[in-house]
Tab-separated table of C-alpha atoms (C1' of nucleotides) in Angstrom:
chain	number	residue	atom	x	y	z
T	1	MET	CA	-58.455	-33.822	65.723
T	2	THR	CA	-56.947	-36.304	63.636
T	3	THR	CA	-59.247	-35.555	61.043
T	4	VAL	CA	-57.921	-32.207	60.433
T	5	ARG	CA	-54.378	-33.483	60.965
T	6	GLY	CA	-55.298	-36.126	58.513
T	7	ALA	CA	-56.762	-33.830	55.791
T	8	ARG	CA	-53.587	-31.587	56.242
T	9	ALA	CA	-51.515	-34.683	55.881
T	10	ARG	CA	-53.545	-36.025	52.889
T	11	ALA	CA	-53.282	-32.617	50.765
T	12	ARG	CA	-49.757	-32.967	51.711
T	13	ILE	CA	-49.360	-35.990	50.102
T	14	GLU	CA	-51.123	-35.244	46.898
T	15	ILE	CA	-49.434	-32.366	46.385
T	16	THR	CA	-46.039	-34.151	46.940
T	17	ALA	CA	-47.566	-37.111	44.447
T	18	ALA	CA	-48.364	-33.960	42.149
T	19	ILE	CA	-44.907	-32.543	42.018
T	20	LYS	CA	-43.409	-36.150	41.543
T	21	ASP	CA	-45.496	-36.581	39.102
T	22	GLU	CA	-44.761	-33.518	37.047
T	23	ALA	CA	-41.093	-34.078	37.640
T	24	ARG	CA	-40.909	-37.094	35.967
T	25	THR	CA	-42.729	-35.704	32.919
T	26	GLN	CA	-40.136	-33.265	32.559
T	27	LEU	CA	-37.625	-35.837	33.250
T	28	ALA	CA	-38.761	-37.257	29.929
T	29	ALA	CA	-38.729	-33.659	28.149
T	30	GLU	CA	-35.810	-32.415	29.441
T	31	GLY	CA	-33.329	-35.378	31.106
T	32	ALA	CA	-32.473	-35.467	35.029
T	33	ALA	CA	-29.580	-32.928	34.749
T	34	LYS	CA	-31.974	-30.583	33.511
T	35	LEU	CA	-34.896	-31.316	36.179
T	36	SER	CA	-35.701	-27.872	37.119
T	37	LEU	CA	-37.994	-27.153	40.428
T	38	ARG	CA	-39.165	-23.692	38.882
T	39	ALA	CA	-40.472	-25.212	35.842
T	40	VAL	CA	-42.435	-28.105	37.979
T	41	ALA	CA	-43.826	-25.003	40.022
T	42	ARG	CA	-44.935	-22.888	36.820
T	43	GLU	CA	-46.547	-26.205	35.187
T	44	LEU	CA	-48.344	-26.838	38.421
T	45	GLY	CA	-49.181	-23.206	39.192
T	46	MET	CA	-46.998	-22.875	41.971
T	47	VAL	CA	-44.763	-20.336	42.422
T	48	SER	CA	-41.460	-21.885	42.693
T	49	SER	CA	-40.593	-21.064	46.067
T	50	ALA	CA	-43.300	-23.287	47.515
T	51	LEU	CA	-41.947	-26.475	46.465
T	52	TYR	CA	-38.956	-26.283	48.769
T	53	ARG	CA	-41.865	-26.998	51.416
T	54	TYR	CA	-42.219	-30.384	50.263
T	55	PHE	CA	-38.473	-30.677	48.803
T	56	PRO	CA	-35.590	-29.077	50.390
T	57	SER	CA	-33.500	-28.689	47.245
T	58	ARG	CA	-33.579	-30.249	43.763
T	59	ASP	CA	-31.723	-33.349	44.539
T	60	ASP	CA	-34.121	-34.290	46.905
T	61	LEU	CA	-36.765	-34.309	44.518
T	62	LEU	CA	-33.994	-36.182	42.038
T	63	THR	CA	-33.693	-38.796	45.130
T	64	ALA	CA	-37.389	-39.201	45.531
T	65	LEU	CA	-37.839	-39.873	41.975
T	66	ILE	CA	-34.706	-42.492	41.842
T	67	VAL	CA	-36.323	-44.383	44.728
T	68	ASP	CA	-39.686	-44.537	43.087
T	69	ALA	CA	-38.179	-45.569	40.409
T	70	TYR	CA	-36.268	-48.605	41.378
T	71	ASP	CA	-39.387	-49.564	43.705
T	72	SER	CA	-41.452	-49.599	40.626
T	73	VAL	CA	-39.079	-51.846	38.587
T	74	GLY	CA	-38.371	-53.752	42.208
T	75	ALA	CA	-42.295	-54.529	42.206
T	76	ALA	CA	-42.643	-55.561	38.815
T	77	ALA	CA	-40.130	-57.915	38.894
T	78	GLU	CA	-41.530	-59.441	42.394
T	79	GLN	CA	-44.736	-59.545	40.682
T	80	ALA	CA	-43.786	-61.202	38.010
T	81	ALA	CA	-41.675	-63.680	40.127
T	82	ALA	CA	-44.758	-64.233	42.463
T	83	ALA	CA	-47.267	-64.785	39.292
T	84	ALA	CA	-44.931	-67.719	37.893
T	85	GLU	CA	-44.619	-69.545	41.404
T	86	GLN	CA	-45.684	-72.790	40.351
T	87	GLU	CA	-43.428	-72.891	37.080
T	88	ARG	CA	-39.488	-74.194	36.639
T	89	PRO	CA	-36.970	-71.833	37.667
T	90	LEU	CA	-35.995	-71.111	34.289
T	91	ASP	CA	-39.536	-70.154	33.357
T	92	ARG	CA	-39.512	-67.984	36.445
T	93	TRP	CA	-36.314	-66.266	35.823
T	94	THR	CA	-37.253	-65.452	32.456
T	95	ALA	CA	-40.671	-63.853	33.717
T	96	VAL	CA	-38.925	-62.177	35.787
T	97	CYS	CA	-36.247	-60.678	32.692
T	98	ARG	CA	-39.252	-60.181	30.618
T	99	ALA	CA	-40.594	-58.034	33.231
T	100	VAL	CA	-38.134	-55.568	33.826
T	101	ARG	CA	-37.838	-55.253	30.184
T	102	ALA	CA	-41.412	-54.556	29.806
T	103	TRP	CA	-40.865	-51.816	32.815
T	104	ALA	CA	-38.028	-50.009	31.283
T	105	VAL	CA	-39.646	-49.939	27.414
T	106	ALA	CA	-42.400	-48.697	29.690
T	107	HIS	CA	-40.630	-46.135	30.999
T	108	PRO	CA	-37.563	-45.359	29.744
T	109	HIS	CA	-36.689	-42.302	31.259
T	110	GLU	CA	-37.223	-43.204	34.943
T	111	TYR	CA	-35.348	-46.379	33.538
T	112	ALA	CA	-32.345	-43.572	32.440
T	113	LEU	CA	-32.463	-42.547	35.686
T	114	ILE	CA	-31.345	-45.360	37.383
T	115	TYR	CA	-29.428	-47.813	35.064
T	116	GLY	CA	-28.368	-44.922	32.694
T	117	SER	CA	-25.542	-42.259	33.143
T	118	PRO	CA	-24.734	-40.942	36.381
T	119	VAL	CA	-26.322	-38.065	37.122
T	120	PRO	CA	-23.647	-35.192	37.108
T	121	GLY	CA	-23.025	-33.877	40.578
T	122	TYR	CA	-25.621	-35.812	41.994
T	123	THR	CA	-24.637	-38.689	44.276
T	124	ALA	CA	-27.231	-40.984	45.654
T	125	PRO	CA	-27.969	-41.218	49.738
T	126	GLN	CA	-28.469	-44.059	51.315
T	127	ASP	CA	-31.838	-44.208	50.817
T	128	THR	CA	-31.427	-45.397	47.522
T	129	ILE	CA	-29.567	-48.530	48.243
T	130	VAL	CA	-32.486	-50.820	49.383
T	131	PRO	CA	-35.078	-49.909	46.865
T	132	ALA	CA	-31.767	-50.596	44.311
T	133	SER	CA	-31.454	-53.892	45.296
T	134	ARG	CA	-34.875	-55.367	44.670
T	135	VAL	CA	-34.538	-56.767	41.499
T	136	GLY	CA	-31.160	-58.492	42.196
T	137	LEU	CA	-32.720	-60.291	45.182
T	138	VAL	CA	-35.462	-61.554	42.853
T	139	LEU	CA	-33.044	-63.427	40.900
T	140	ILE	CA	-31.346	-64.574	43.895
T	141	ASP	CA	-34.595	-65.732	45.588
T	142	ILE	CA	-34.873	-67.543	42.144
T	143	ALA	CA	-31.646	-69.130	41.578
T	144	ARG	CA	-31.725	-70.170	45.605
T	145	ARG	CA	-34.731	-72.009	44.931
T	146	ALA	CA	-33.473	-73.929	41.903
T	147	HIS	CA	-30.111	-74.887	43.945
T	148	THR	CA	-32.542	-76.256	46.952
T	149	GLY	CA	-34.680	-77.938	44.524
T	150	GLU	CA	-33.509	-79.538	41.900
T	151	GLY	CA	-29.702	-78.388	41.871
T	152	VAL	CA	-28.251	-76.301	39.417
T	153	ALA	CA	-25.094	-76.952	37.097
T	154	LEU	CA	-21.923	-74.281	36.524
T	155	PRO	CA	-18.982	-74.713	34.841
T	156	PRO	CA	-16.039	-74.237	37.075
T	157	LEU	CA	-15.150	-71.189	39.013
T	158	PRO	CA	-11.153	-69.992	37.571
T	159	ASP	CA	-8.781	-70.546	40.598
T	160	ASP	CA	-7.820	-66.438	40.739
T	161	LEU	CA	-11.552	-65.746	41.089
T	162	ARG	CA	-12.371	-67.880	44.150
T	163	PRO	CA	-11.601	-65.166	46.758
T	164	GLU	CA	-13.627	-62.704	44.914
T	165	ALA	CA	-16.420	-65.250	44.467
T	166	VAL	CA	-15.982	-66.094	47.971
T	167	ARG	CA	-16.894	-62.139	49.223
T	168	ILE	CA	-19.424	-61.671	46.853
T	169	SER	CA	-21.409	-64.927	48.061
T	170	ALA	CA	-20.855	-63.708	51.913
T	171	ASP	CA	-22.175	-60.622	51.205
T	172	ILE	CA	-25.296	-61.099	49.295
T	173	ALA	CA	-26.290	-64.768	49.324
T	174	PRO	CA	-24.272	-66.924	51.942
T	175	ASP	CA	-26.295	-69.913	51.683
T	176	LEU	CA	-25.295	-70.053	48.106
T	177	PRO	CA	-22.037	-71.648	46.467
T	178	PRO	CA	-19.662	-68.868	45.329
T	179	ALA	CA	-19.444	-70.008	41.799
T	180	LEU	CA	-23.616	-69.678	41.793
T	181	ALA	CA	-23.182	-65.882	43.610
T	182	VAL	CA	-20.827	-64.919	40.805
T	183	ALA	CA	-22.877	-66.134	37.928
T	184	LEU	CA	-25.643	-64.192	39.279
T	185	VAL	CA	-23.953	-60.987	39.566
T	186	ALA	CA	-22.812	-61.359	35.914
T	187	ALA	CA	-26.330	-62.454	34.837
T	188	TRP	CA	-27.906	-59.566	36.619
T	189	SER	CA	-25.671	-56.947	34.907
T	190	GLN	CA	-25.586	-58.551	31.548
T	191	LEU	CA	-29.655	-58.470	31.644
T	192	PHE	CA	-29.500	-54.870	32.151
T	193	GLY	CA	-27.121	-54.648	29.011
T	194	LEU	CA	-29.677	-56.128	26.959
T	195	VAL	CA	-32.321	-53.760	28.087
T	196	SER	CA	-30.067	-50.809	27.933
T	197	PHE	CA	-29.151	-51.276	24.580
T	198	GLU	CA	-32.845	-51.709	23.604
T	199	VAL	CA	-33.771	-48.503	25.418
T	200	PHE	CA	-30.907	-46.410	24.660
T	201	GLY	CA	-31.451	-47.174	20.869
T	202	GLN	CA	-28.154	-49.422	20.428
T	203	PHE	CA	-30.703	-51.913	18.873
T	204	HIS	CA	-31.861	-49.298	16.201
T	205	ARG	CA	-31.256	-51.149	12.576
T	206	VAL	CA	-29.850	-54.386	14.162
T	207	VAL	CA	-32.713	-56.030	16.002
T	208	GLU	CA	-35.894	-55.592	15.423
T	209	ASP	CA	-37.908	-58.482	16.857
T	210	ARG	CA	-37.061	-57.334	19.954
T	211	ASP	CA	-39.037	-59.504	21.958
T	212	THR	CA	-38.356	-62.768	20.459
T	213	PHE	CA	-34.569	-61.973	20.633
T	214	PHE	CA	-34.859	-60.953	24.669
T	215	ALA	CA	-36.683	-63.856	25.438
T	216	THR	CA	-33.852	-66.162	23.784
T	217	ALA	CA	-31.362	-64.418	25.221
T	218	ALA	CA	-32.771	-63.847	28.628
T	219	ARG	CA	-33.284	-67.400	29.024
T	220	ARG	CA	-29.759	-68.232	27.967
T	221	LEU	CA	-28.362	-65.897	31.048
T	222	GLY	CA	-30.667	-68.343	32.983
T	223	GLN	CA	-29.175	-71.112	32.072
T	224	ASP	CA	-26.070	-69.313	32.574
T	225	VAL	CA	-26.866	-69.446	36.159
T	226	GLY	CA	-27.462	-73.119	35.918
T	227	LEU	CA	-31.082	-73.049	35.609
T	228	LEU	CA	-32.027	-76.207	33.647
T	229	PRO	CA	-34.007	-76.204	30.611
T	230	ARG	CA	-35.966	-79.422	31.557
T	231	GLY	CA	-36.925	-79.874	35.110
A	1	MET	CA	0.296	-20.440	-1.386
A	2	THR	CA	-0.437	-23.313	0.223
A	3	THR	CA	1.993	-22.526	2.695
A	4	VAL	CA	-0.307	-20.231	3.945
A	5	ARG	CA	-3.808	-22.098	3.320
A	6	GLY	CA	-1.778	-24.508	5.231
A	7	ALA	CA	-0.945	-22.426	8.036
A	8	ARG	CA	-4.807	-21.213	8.188
A	9	ALA	CA	-5.738	-24.942	7.787
A	10	ARG	CA	-3.543	-25.783	11.015
A	11	ALA	CA	-4.650	-23.172	13.002
A	12	ARG	CA	-8.368	-23.652	12.456
A	13	ILE	CA	-7.400	-27.846	13.584
A	14	GLU	CA	-5.839	-26.446	16.409
A	15	ILE	CA	-8.417	-23.945	17.907
A	16	THR	CA	-10.652	-26.769	17.033
A	17	ALA	CA	-9.074	-29.791	18.915
A	18	ALA	CA	-9.209	-27.143	21.689
A	19	ILE	CA	-12.412	-26.386	21.824
A	20	LYS	CA	-13.217	-30.308	21.589
A	21	ASP	CA	-10.678	-31.049	24.476
A	22	GLU	CA	-12.346	-28.342	26.820
A	23	ALA	CA	-15.677	-29.666	25.695
A	24	ARG	CA	-14.428	-33.037	27.460
A	25	THR	CA	-13.331	-31.528	30.241
A	26	GLN	CA	-16.622	-30.050	30.653
A	27	LEU	CA	-18.408	-33.105	30.063
A	28	ALA	CA	-16.919	-34.588	32.878
A	29	ALA	CA	-17.869	-31.748	35.189
A	30	GLU	CA	-21.422	-31.167	34.452
A	31	GLY	CA	-22.467	-33.950	31.857
A	32	ALA	CA	-23.578	-33.832	27.919
A	33	ALA	CA	-26.987	-32.443	29.007
A	34	LYS	CA	-25.502	-29.425	30.565
A	35	LEU	CA	-22.639	-28.854	27.821
A	36	SER	CA	-22.501	-25.356	27.216
A	37	LEU	CA	-20.728	-23.411	24.190
A	38	ARG	CA	-20.560	-19.889	26.099
A	39	ALA	CA	-18.620	-21.976	29.327
A	40	VAL	CA	-16.349	-23.569	26.688
A	41	ALA	CA	-15.484	-20.418	25.227
A	42	ARG	CA	-14.957	-18.779	28.532
A	43	GLU	CA	-12.359	-21.414	29.549
A	44	LEU	CA	-10.818	-20.979	26.300
A	45	GLY	CA	-10.540	-16.963	26.215
A	46	MET	CA	-12.743	-16.649	23.531
A	47	VAL	CA	-15.822	-15.211	23.544
A	48	SER	CA	-19.190	-17.205	22.727
A	49	SER	CA	-19.845	-16.211	19.529
A	50	ALA	CA	-16.634	-17.066	18.012
A	51	LEU	CA	-17.180	-20.655	18.420
A	52	TYR	CA	-20.158	-20.525	15.810
A	53	ARG	CA	-16.777	-20.406	13.115
A	54	TYR	CA	-16.055	-23.943	14.346
A	55	PHE	CA	-19.347	-25.386	15.193
A	56	PRO	CA	-22.368	-24.186	13.936
A	57	SER	CA	-24.180	-25.542	16.806
A	58	ARG	CA	-23.892	-27.010	20.162
A	59	ASP	CA	-25.432	-30.024	18.614
A	60	ASP	CA	-22.757	-29.982	16.272
A	61	LEU	CA	-20.167	-29.910	18.958
A	62	LEU	CA	-21.604	-32.882	20.944
A	63	THR	CA	-21.568	-35.081	17.339
A	64	ALA	CA	-17.981	-34.804	17.010
A	65	LEU	CA	-17.210	-35.448	20.616
A	66	ILE	CA	-19.683	-38.797	20.184
A	67	VAL	CA	-17.811	-39.224	17.115
A	68	ASP	CA	-14.252	-39.211	18.574
A	69	ALA	CA	-15.742	-41.354	21.475
A	70	TYR	CA	-16.718	-43.787	19.252
A	71	ASP	CA	-13.735	-43.708	17.206
A	72	SER	CA	-11.409	-43.783	20.585
A	73	VAL	CA	-13.266	-46.837	21.633
A	74	GLY	CA	-13.465	-48.789	18.350
A	75	ALA	CA	-9.402	-47.984	17.574
A	76	ALA	CA	-8.865	-49.459	20.795
A	77	ALA	CA	-10.783	-52.681	20.295
A	78	GLU	CA	-9.100	-52.972	16.994
A	79	GLN	CA	-5.808	-52.627	18.358
A	80	ALA	CA	-6.201	-55.296	20.971
A	81	ALA	CA	-7.645	-57.508	18.242
A	82	ALA	CA	-4.303	-56.945	16.225
A	83	ALA	CA	-2.107	-57.194	19.163
A	84	ALA	CA	-3.723	-60.953	20.004
A	85	GLU	CA	-3.402	-61.905	16.257
A	86	GLN	CA	-1.766	-64.911	16.978
A	87	GLU	CA	-3.922	-66.611	19.682
A	88	ARG	CA	-6.955	-68.667	19.802
A	89	PRO	CA	-10.164	-67.036	19.094
A	90	LEU	CA	-11.361	-67.134	22.848
A	91	ASP	CA	-8.353	-65.094	24.114
A	92	ARG	CA	-8.625	-62.667	21.560
A	93	TRP	CA	-11.877	-62.358	22.381
A	94	THR	CA	-11.206	-61.711	25.947
A	95	ALA	CA	-8.515	-59.373	25.008
A	96	VAL	CA	-10.913	-56.971	23.102
A	97	CYS	CA	-13.333	-57.256	25.768
A	98	ARG	CA	-10.631	-56.135	28.084
A	99	ALA	CA	-9.662	-53.220	25.825
A	100	VAL	CA	-13.300	-51.732	26.083
A	101	ARG	CA	-13.460	-52.004	29.487
A	102	ALA	CA	-10.000	-50.301	30.213
A	103	TRP	CA	-11.244	-47.494	27.645
A	104	ALA	CA	-14.333	-47.388	29.441
A	105	VAL	CA	-12.497	-47.064	32.639
A	106	ALA	CA	-10.332	-44.728	31.568
A	107	HIS	CA	-12.994	-42.798	29.611
A	108	PRO	CA	-16.040	-42.500	31.794
A	109	HIS	CA	-17.560	-39.756	30.582
A	110	GLU	CA	-17.037	-40.371	27.128
A	111	TYR	CA	-18.474	-43.699	27.784
A	112	ALA	CA	-21.506	-42.495	29.190
A	113	LEU	CA	-22.007	-40.054	26.312
A	114	ILE	CA	-22.048	-43.200	23.411
A	115	TYR	CA	-23.238	-46.167	25.908
A	116	GLY	CA	-25.286	-44.181	28.710
A	117	SER	CA	-28.856	-42.512	28.525
A	118	PRO	CA	-29.413	-40.518	25.705
A	119	VAL	CA	-29.140	-36.738	25.341
A	120	PRO	CA	-32.547	-35.454	25.803
A	121	GLY	CA	-33.167	-32.841	22.753
A	122	TYR	CA	-30.563	-34.715	20.478
A	123	THR	CA	-30.763	-36.574	18.117
A	124	ALA	CA	-27.588	-38.553	16.537
A	125	PRO	CA	-27.011	-37.916	12.947
A	126	GLN	CA	-25.841	-40.485	10.434
A	127	ASP	CA	-22.395	-39.443	11.085
A	128	THR	CA	-22.143	-41.729	14.349
A	129	ILE	CA	-23.825	-44.479	12.400
A	130	VAL	CA	-20.194	-45.906	11.092
A	131	PRO	CA	-18.018	-45.373	14.129
A	132	ALA	CA	-20.434	-46.840	16.643
A	133	SER	CA	-20.390	-49.864	14.672
A	134	ARG	CA	-16.332	-50.360	14.976
A	135	VAL	CA	-16.561	-52.379	18.499
A	136	GLY	CA	-18.964	-54.578	17.281
A	137	LEU	CA	-17.173	-55.440	13.747
A	138	VAL	CA	-13.850	-56.196	15.705
A	139	LEU	CA	-16.308	-58.541	17.519
A	140	ILE	CA	-17.912	-60.424	14.083
A	141	ASP	CA	-14.590	-60.590	12.785
A	142	ILE	CA	-13.187	-62.689	15.591
A	143	ALA	CA	-16.022	-64.834	15.601
A	144	ARG	CA	-15.886	-65.209	12.002
A	145	ARG	CA	-12.482	-66.743	11.776
A	146	ALA	CA	-13.036	-68.848	14.494
A	147	HIS	CA	-15.709	-70.277	12.519
A	148	THR	CA	-14.054	-70.434	9.307
A	149	GLY	CA	-11.116	-71.942	11.363
A	150	GLU	CA	-11.424	-74.487	14.219
A	151	GLY	CA	-15.322	-74.032	14.046
A	152	VAL	CA	-18.075	-72.576	16.857
A	153	ALA	CA	-20.264	-74.858	18.795
A	154	LEU	CA	-23.551	-72.912	19.556
A	155	PRO	CA	-27.017	-74.273	21.109
A	156	PRO	CA	-29.980	-74.751	18.491
A	157	LEU	CA	-32.333	-71.189	17.530
A	158	PRO	CA	-35.827	-71.546	19.040
A	159	ASP	CA	-38.196	-71.600	15.749
A	160	ASP	CA	-39.707	-68.423	16.800
A	161	LEU	CA	-35.976	-66.638	16.702
A	162	ARG	CA	-35.097	-67.951	13.567
A	163	PRO	CA	-36.804	-65.158	11.059
A	164	GLU	CA	-35.242	-62.688	13.120
A	165	ALA	CA	-31.756	-64.570	13.356
A	166	VAL	CA	-31.591	-64.725	9.324
A	167	ARG	CA	-32.755	-61.426	9.213
A	168	ILE	CA	-29.893	-60.022	11.287
A	169	SER	CA	-26.932	-62.082	10.048
A	170	ALA	CA	-27.869	-60.975	6.513
A	171	ASP	CA	-27.604	-57.471	7.479
A	172	ILE	CA	-24.457	-57.230	9.867
A	173	ALA	CA	-22.455	-60.972	8.838
A	174	PRO	CA	-23.674	-62.897	6.003
A	175	ASP	CA	-21.398	-65.282	6.155
A	176	LEU	CA	-21.849	-66.155	9.394
A	177	PRO	CA	-24.504	-68.941	10.398
A	178	PRO	CA	-28.082	-67.558	11.984
A	179	ALA	CA	-27.267	-68.576	15.404
A	180	LEU	CA	-24.103	-67.090	15.610
A	181	ALA	CA	-24.879	-63.789	14.517
A	182	VAL	CA	-28.076	-63.437	17.268
A	183	ALA	CA	-25.176	-64.928	19.829
A	184	LEU	CA	-23.032	-62.040	18.859
A	185	VAL	CA	-25.564	-59.485	19.201
A	186	ALA	CA	-26.514	-60.855	22.557
A	187	ALA	CA	-22.926	-61.036	23.584
A	188	TRP	CA	-21.977	-57.574	22.190
A	189	SER	CA	-25.041	-55.870	24.742
A	190	GLN	CA	-24.109	-57.759	27.646
A	191	LEU	CA	-20.290	-57.003	27.465
A	192	PHE	CA	-21.794	-53.409	27.704
A	193	GLY	CA	-23.923	-54.284	30.509
A	194	LEU	CA	-21.105	-55.441	32.108
A	195	VAL	CA	-19.142	-52.655	31.593
A	196	SER	CA	-21.840	-49.895	31.953
A	197	PHE	CA	-22.305	-51.642	35.760
A	198	GLU	CA	-18.817	-50.997	36.519
A	199	VAL	CA	-18.407	-47.423	35.003
A	200	PHE	CA	-22.013	-46.355	36.520
A	201	GLY	CA	-21.222	-47.535	39.782
A	202	GLN	CA	-23.842	-50.276	40.116
A	203	PHE	CA	-20.901	-52.736	41.263
A	204	HIS	CA	-20.323	-50.545	44.266
A	205	ARG	CA	-19.978	-52.769	47.375
A	206	VAL	CA	-21.213	-55.375	44.933
A	207	VAL	CA	-17.884	-56.424	43.062
A	208	GLU	CA	-14.330	-55.313	44.329
A	209	ASP	CA	-11.931	-57.397	42.060
A	210	ARG	CA	-13.306	-56.217	39.025
A	211	ASP	CA	-10.265	-56.696	36.865
A	212	THR	CA	-10.684	-60.648	37.603
A	213	PHE	CA	-14.320	-61.008	37.884
A	214	PHE	CA	-14.661	-58.923	34.504
A	215	ALA	CA	-12.083	-61.210	32.994
A	216	THR	CA	-14.092	-64.195	33.678
A	217	ALA	CA	-17.188	-63.028	32.549
A	218	ALA	CA	-15.726	-61.640	29.350
A	219	ARG	CA	-14.704	-64.807	28.875
A	220	ARG	CA	-17.657	-66.622	29.247
A	221	LEU	CA	-19.308	-64.249	26.947
A	222	GLY	CA	-16.929	-65.677	24.390
A	223	GLN	CA	-17.893	-68.871	24.862
A	224	ASP	CA	-21.454	-67.948	24.253
A	225	VAL	CA	-20.943	-67.096	20.988
A	226	GLY	CA	-19.533	-70.348	20.715
A	227	LEU	CA	-15.546	-69.947	21.013
A	228	LEU	CA	-13.855	-72.885	22.330
A	229	PRO	CA	-11.530	-73.243	25.313
A	230	ARG	CA	-9.211	-75.428	24.080
A	231	GLY	CA	-8.009	-74.627	20.436
W	1	DG	C1'	-47.943	-22.768	53.085
W	2	DT	C1'	-48.123	-19.483	49.679
W	3	DC	C1'	-47.311	-15.186	48.089
W	4	DT	C1'	-43.593	-11.184	45.493
W	5	DA	C1'	-39.480	-9.623	45.357
W	6	DT	C1'	-34.614	-10.277	44.815
W	7	DA	C1'	-30.201	-11.493	44.995
W	8	DG	C1'	-27.032	-13.317	41.792
W	9	DG	C1'	-26.185	-16.082	38.281
W	10	DC	C1'	-26.692	-19.139	33.883
W	11	DG	C1'	-27.528	-20.402	28.807
W	12	DG	C1'	-27.853	-19.997	23.127
W	13	DA	C1'	-27.984	-17.977	19.271
W	14	DT	C1'	-27.814	-13.356	16.040
W	15	DA	C1'	-26.314	-8.604	14.010
W	16	DG	C1'	-23.028	-5.755	12.818
W	17	DA	C1'	-18.271	-3.036	13.433
W	18	DC	C1'	-13.298	-4.602	12.390
Z	1	DG	C1'	-12.883	-14.791	12.788
Z	2	DT	C1'	-13.014	-12.045	16.472
Z	3	DC	C1'	-15.287	-8.777	19.168
Z	4	DT	C1'	-19.133	-5.963	21.427
Z	5	DA	C1'	-23.676	-5.219	22.426
Z	6	DT	C1'	-28.109	-7.395	22.714
Z	7	DC	C1'	-32.526	-10.112	22.835
Z	8	DC	C1'	-34.662	-12.840	25.643
Z	9	DG	C1'	-34.664	-16.825	28.002
Z	10	DC	C1'	-33.395	-19.913	32.000
Z	11	DC	C1'	-32.041	-21.385	36.909
Z	12	DT	C1'	-31.345	-22.141	42.539
Z	13	DA	C1'	-32.710	-20.006	46.597
Z	14	DT	C1'	-33.697	-16.890	50.096
Z	15	DA	C1'	-36.033	-13.271	52.958
Z	16	DG	C1'	-40.077	-11.588	54.761
Z	17	DA	C1'	-45.191	-10.174	54.139
Z	18	DC	C1'	-49.481	-12.194	54.614
DNA sequence: GTCTATAGGCGGATAGAC
DNA sequence: GTCTATCCGCCTATAGAC
C-alpha cells in the first residue's frame, strides 16, 4: 500500500517539478507578471484546468518559484561558506559574495523574481520569509566568527543611529554589537546593488571585466563590516 | 499661422502628456509588463487606435516613460547638488544620495521601471543612454571637485583591477585617477542597492528608521570614494 | 486527476470611412 | 486625428463528465 501511495506521490512530485520547470522557462521569456498557467499547461501537453490540482492559483505557483529561488541562492551561499570554512573571514566573505553573484548571473530571471521589482498585484506570503533570509544569515555568521575570533574594526556609530542599531541587532543577531549589525545590513543591500546593476544591465558599457571589478568591490564590502585584510 | 500651428502643437503636447500621465498611473497598478495602450485609451475616453498617432507602439510609450523617469531622478540629483553647492564634498554627496532616495520613495513604480528588473521583450533604445547617466555624472562631479580641491584618500588598487580601472576612468572621467573611477562606479551601484532594498521591500521588518539608516550608509559610501569627514 | 466546454473577460495592431 | 470594425490572439477560473 505504501508502494501504491508512494508511486502516486512520486508522480505528483514529478509533475509538480515539471510544472515549475516549465514555469521557470516562461519566466525567462515573458517575466513574472505574465506567467500564465495556460501557457505552462500548453507546453506540457496538459490542459489548463489540470494544473489547478497542483497549484490552486497562479499566485501559488509564483510563490513556489520564489521560495525555490531563495532556497537556491541561499544554498549556494551556504555551500560557498562551508567550502571556505578554513579561510580567514574576509576570504570567506568574498567567497560567499562571489557565489551569490555567480548564482545571479546563471539565473538572471529567478534573480529578478526575488531581488527585482515586486510583481504587481502579488504579495508574498509568510512562506517566503525564512528562505529569503538564508543569504543574510550566512553573512551574519561570517561576521560573528570574525567577531568572536580575531575581532572586527568598525567606525563609531553616529548617535542618532544608535537606537535603530540596537533594535536591528536585537532582531537579527543579538550577540553582535549594534554597530556591526547595521554595517552588515548595509553591506548586504550593497552587495545586491552590485549584483543587480550587473544582472539588470546598468553596467553595460561601463564595467567590462566584471569578475575582477566585483571581487574588489565585494572585498571592500567585507572590510566595511570590519573584516581585516590580514588575519 | 504660427498661432494655428502653435495651437495644434500645444494640443498635441497636452494629449501626449495626458497619455503619459495615465500610463504612469497604470504602471503603478499593473506594472510595466502589463502596460496596455487599450487600457490607457479607455481611461482617457479615447479609442485605442487613436493613441497610435501619439506613440507608434506600446514600446515607444514605454521608452518615453523611461526617459522621463531618468530625467526626473537626474534632475532631483542635480538640484540637490546645486543646493549644497557651498558645502563640503561629503555633505554634498550625502545630499545627492538623499535626493535620489527621496525621489525613489516618492515614485516607486517609476523607480522600478528604471532600476528594477528589465521589462521582458523590451530593449532600451539609444535615447535612454544620456538620461540614464545623469545621476552618475552628478556623483562624478562631486568627487572631481573634492579631488581637485582638498584631495581624496583611497585604498590602493589591486594589481589585477588596474587595466579595467584605467579603461573605466578613460571612459567616464579621464581627469580622475583610475582608483577613484572604480570606487565611484562601485559606490554608485551600492547606493542603488540601498535604495532598491528599501523600495522593493527587502528592509521590511529589518530596518525601521530608514531615514537615519540611509543617511549613515550614504555617508559611508561617500567615504568609500575618498571624501573626507572634515574639510 | 484529467478531460471538454464555457463564462467573461483581456491584449496589439490595422484598414478604411469621415 | 478620430472613429468603427475587425483580425487574431491571449488570460483565469469553474462546472461537470469520465
